[in-house]
JSON list of C-alpha atoms in Angstrom, two decimals:
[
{"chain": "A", "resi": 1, "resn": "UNK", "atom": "CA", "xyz": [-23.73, 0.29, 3.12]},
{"chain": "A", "resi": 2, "resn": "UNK", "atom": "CA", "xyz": [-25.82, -1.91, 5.19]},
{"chain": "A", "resi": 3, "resn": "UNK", "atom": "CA", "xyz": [-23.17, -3.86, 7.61]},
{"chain": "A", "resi": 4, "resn": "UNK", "atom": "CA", "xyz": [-26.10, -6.87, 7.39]},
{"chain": "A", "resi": 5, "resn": "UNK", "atom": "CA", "xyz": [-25.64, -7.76, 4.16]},
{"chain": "A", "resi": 6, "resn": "UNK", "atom": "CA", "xyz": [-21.59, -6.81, 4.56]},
{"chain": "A", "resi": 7, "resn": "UNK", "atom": "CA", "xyz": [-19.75, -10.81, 4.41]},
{"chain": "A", "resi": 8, "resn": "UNK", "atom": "CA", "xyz": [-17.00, -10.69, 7.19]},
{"chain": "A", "resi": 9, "resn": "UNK", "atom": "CA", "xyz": [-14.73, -9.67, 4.35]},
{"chain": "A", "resi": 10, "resn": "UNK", "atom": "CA", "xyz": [-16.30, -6.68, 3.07]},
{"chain": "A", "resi": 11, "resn": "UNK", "atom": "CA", "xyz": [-16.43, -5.78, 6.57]},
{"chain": "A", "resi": 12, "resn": "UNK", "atom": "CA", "xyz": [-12.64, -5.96, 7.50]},
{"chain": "A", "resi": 13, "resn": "UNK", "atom": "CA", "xyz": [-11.40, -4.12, 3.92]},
{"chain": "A", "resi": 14, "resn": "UNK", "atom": "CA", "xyz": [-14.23, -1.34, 4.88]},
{"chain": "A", "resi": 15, "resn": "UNK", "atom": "CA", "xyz": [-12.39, -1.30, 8.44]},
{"chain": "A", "resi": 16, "resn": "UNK", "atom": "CA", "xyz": [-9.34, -1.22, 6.64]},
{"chain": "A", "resi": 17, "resn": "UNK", "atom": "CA", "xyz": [-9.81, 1.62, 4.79]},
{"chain": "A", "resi": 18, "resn": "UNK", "atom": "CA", "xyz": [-11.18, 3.77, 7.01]},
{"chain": "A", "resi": 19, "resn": "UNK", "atom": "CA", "xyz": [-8.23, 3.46, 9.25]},
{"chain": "A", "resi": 20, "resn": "UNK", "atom": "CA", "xyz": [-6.25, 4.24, 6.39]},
{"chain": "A", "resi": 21, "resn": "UNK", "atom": "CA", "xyz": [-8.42, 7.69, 5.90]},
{"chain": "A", "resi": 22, "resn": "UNK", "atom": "CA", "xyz": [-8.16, 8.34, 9.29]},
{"chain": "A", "resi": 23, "resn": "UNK", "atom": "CA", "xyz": [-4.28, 7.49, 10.02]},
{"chain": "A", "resi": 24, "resn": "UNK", "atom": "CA", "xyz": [-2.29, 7.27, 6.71]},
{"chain": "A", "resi": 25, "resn": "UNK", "atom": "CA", "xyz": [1.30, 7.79, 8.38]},
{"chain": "A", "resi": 26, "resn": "UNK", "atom": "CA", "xyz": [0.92, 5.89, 10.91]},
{"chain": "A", "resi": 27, "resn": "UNK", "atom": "CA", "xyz": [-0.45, 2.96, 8.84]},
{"chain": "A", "resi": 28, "resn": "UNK", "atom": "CA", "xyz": [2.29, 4.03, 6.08]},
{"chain": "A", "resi": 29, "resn": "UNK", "atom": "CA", "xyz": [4.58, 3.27, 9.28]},
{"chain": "A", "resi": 30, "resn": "UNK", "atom": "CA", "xyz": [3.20, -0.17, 9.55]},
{"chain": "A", "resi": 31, "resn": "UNK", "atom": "CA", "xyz": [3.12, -1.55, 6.13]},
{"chain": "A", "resi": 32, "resn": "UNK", "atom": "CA", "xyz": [6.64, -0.56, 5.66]},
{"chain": "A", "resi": 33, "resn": "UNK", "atom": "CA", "xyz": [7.33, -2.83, 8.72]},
{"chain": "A", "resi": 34, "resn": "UNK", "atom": "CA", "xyz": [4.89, -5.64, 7.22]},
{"chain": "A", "resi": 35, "resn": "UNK", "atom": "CA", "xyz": [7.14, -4.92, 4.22]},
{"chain": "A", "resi": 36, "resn": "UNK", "atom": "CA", "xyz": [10.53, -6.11, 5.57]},
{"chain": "A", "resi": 37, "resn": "UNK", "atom": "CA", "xyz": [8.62, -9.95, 5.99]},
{"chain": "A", "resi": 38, "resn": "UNK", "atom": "CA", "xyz": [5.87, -9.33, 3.40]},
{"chain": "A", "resi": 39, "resn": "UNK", "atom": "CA", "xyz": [2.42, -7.92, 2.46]},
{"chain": "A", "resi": 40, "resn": "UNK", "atom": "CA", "xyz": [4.01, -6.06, -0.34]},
{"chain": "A", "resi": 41, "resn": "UNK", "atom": "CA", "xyz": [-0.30, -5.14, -1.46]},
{"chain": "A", "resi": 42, "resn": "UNK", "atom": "CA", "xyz": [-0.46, -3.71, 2.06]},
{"chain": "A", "resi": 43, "resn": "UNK", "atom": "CA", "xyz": [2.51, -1.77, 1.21]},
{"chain": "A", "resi": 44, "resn": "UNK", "atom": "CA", "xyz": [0.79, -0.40, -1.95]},
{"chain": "A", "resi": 45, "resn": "UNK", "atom": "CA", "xyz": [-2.72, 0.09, -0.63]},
{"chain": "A", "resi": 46, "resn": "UNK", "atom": "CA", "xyz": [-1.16, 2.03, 2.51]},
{"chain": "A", "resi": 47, "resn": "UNK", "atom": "CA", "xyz": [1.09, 4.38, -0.35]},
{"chain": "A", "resi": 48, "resn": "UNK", "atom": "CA", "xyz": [-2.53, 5.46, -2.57]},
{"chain": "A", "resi": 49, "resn": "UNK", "atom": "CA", "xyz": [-1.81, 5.83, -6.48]},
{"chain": "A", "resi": 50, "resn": "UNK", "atom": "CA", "xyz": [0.79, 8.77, -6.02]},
{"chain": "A", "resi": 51, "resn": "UNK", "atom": "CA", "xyz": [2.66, 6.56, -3.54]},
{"chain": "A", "resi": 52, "resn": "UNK", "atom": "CA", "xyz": [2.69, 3.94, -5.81]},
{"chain": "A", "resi": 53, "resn": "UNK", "atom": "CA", "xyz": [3.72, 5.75, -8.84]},
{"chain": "A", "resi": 54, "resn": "UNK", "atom": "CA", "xyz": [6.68, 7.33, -7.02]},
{"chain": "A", "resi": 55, "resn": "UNK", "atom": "CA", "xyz": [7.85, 4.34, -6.32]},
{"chain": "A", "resi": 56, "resn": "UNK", "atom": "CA", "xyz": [7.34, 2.51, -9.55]},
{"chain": "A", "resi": 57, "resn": "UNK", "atom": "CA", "xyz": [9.64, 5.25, -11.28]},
{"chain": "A", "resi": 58, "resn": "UNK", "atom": "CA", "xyz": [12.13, 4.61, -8.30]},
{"chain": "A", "resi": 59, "resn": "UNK", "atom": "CA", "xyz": [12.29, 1.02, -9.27]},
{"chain": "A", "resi": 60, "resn": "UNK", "atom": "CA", "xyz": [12.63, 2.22, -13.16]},
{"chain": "A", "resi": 61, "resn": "UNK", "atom": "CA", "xyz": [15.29, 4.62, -12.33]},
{"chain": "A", "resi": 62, "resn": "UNK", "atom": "CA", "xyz": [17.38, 2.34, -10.40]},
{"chain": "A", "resi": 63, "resn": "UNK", "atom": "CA", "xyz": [16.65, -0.24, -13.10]},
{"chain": "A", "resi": 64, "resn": "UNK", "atom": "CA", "xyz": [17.60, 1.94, -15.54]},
{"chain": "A", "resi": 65, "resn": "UNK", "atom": "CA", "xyz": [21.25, 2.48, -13.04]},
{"chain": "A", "resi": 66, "resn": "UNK", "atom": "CA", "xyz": [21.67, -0.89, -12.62]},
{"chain": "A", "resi": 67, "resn": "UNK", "atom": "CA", "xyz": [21.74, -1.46, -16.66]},
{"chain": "A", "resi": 68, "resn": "UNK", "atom": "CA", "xyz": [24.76, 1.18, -17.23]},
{"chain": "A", "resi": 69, "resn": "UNK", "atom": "CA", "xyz": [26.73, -0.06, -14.69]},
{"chain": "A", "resi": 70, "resn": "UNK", "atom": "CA", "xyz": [26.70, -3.79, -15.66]},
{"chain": "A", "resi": 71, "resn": "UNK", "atom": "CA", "xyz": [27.52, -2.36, -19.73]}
]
């Protein structure tokens, strides 16, 4: 990675996810505040894949809740 040829863009998601290496609760911390206004991809980028899995089969289970107690 050569930060000349980085656009201002690359450069802040690089930032970005070396912070999230470095500090994953406490930036875990922060997206879930971000998350009560927004920045529901910050949310997801701050949770990895397992995070995000996890909480995809919440969502299905209490889907899946929901559905039996309208019936």
């Amino acid at each position: 990675m050569n930060d000349k040829k980085d656009t201002p863009k690359q450069k802040r998601e690089r930032i970005r996810q070396e912070e999230l290496q470095r500090n994953p609760t406490g930036n875990m911390n922060d997206t879930f505040n971000k998350a009560s206004y927004g920045g529901l991809a910050d949310l997801v980028g701050s949770l990895g894949w397992k995070g995000t899995g996890i909480l995809i089969v919440i969502f299905i289970i209490i889907g899946f809740i929901i559905t039996l107690f309208i019936k």
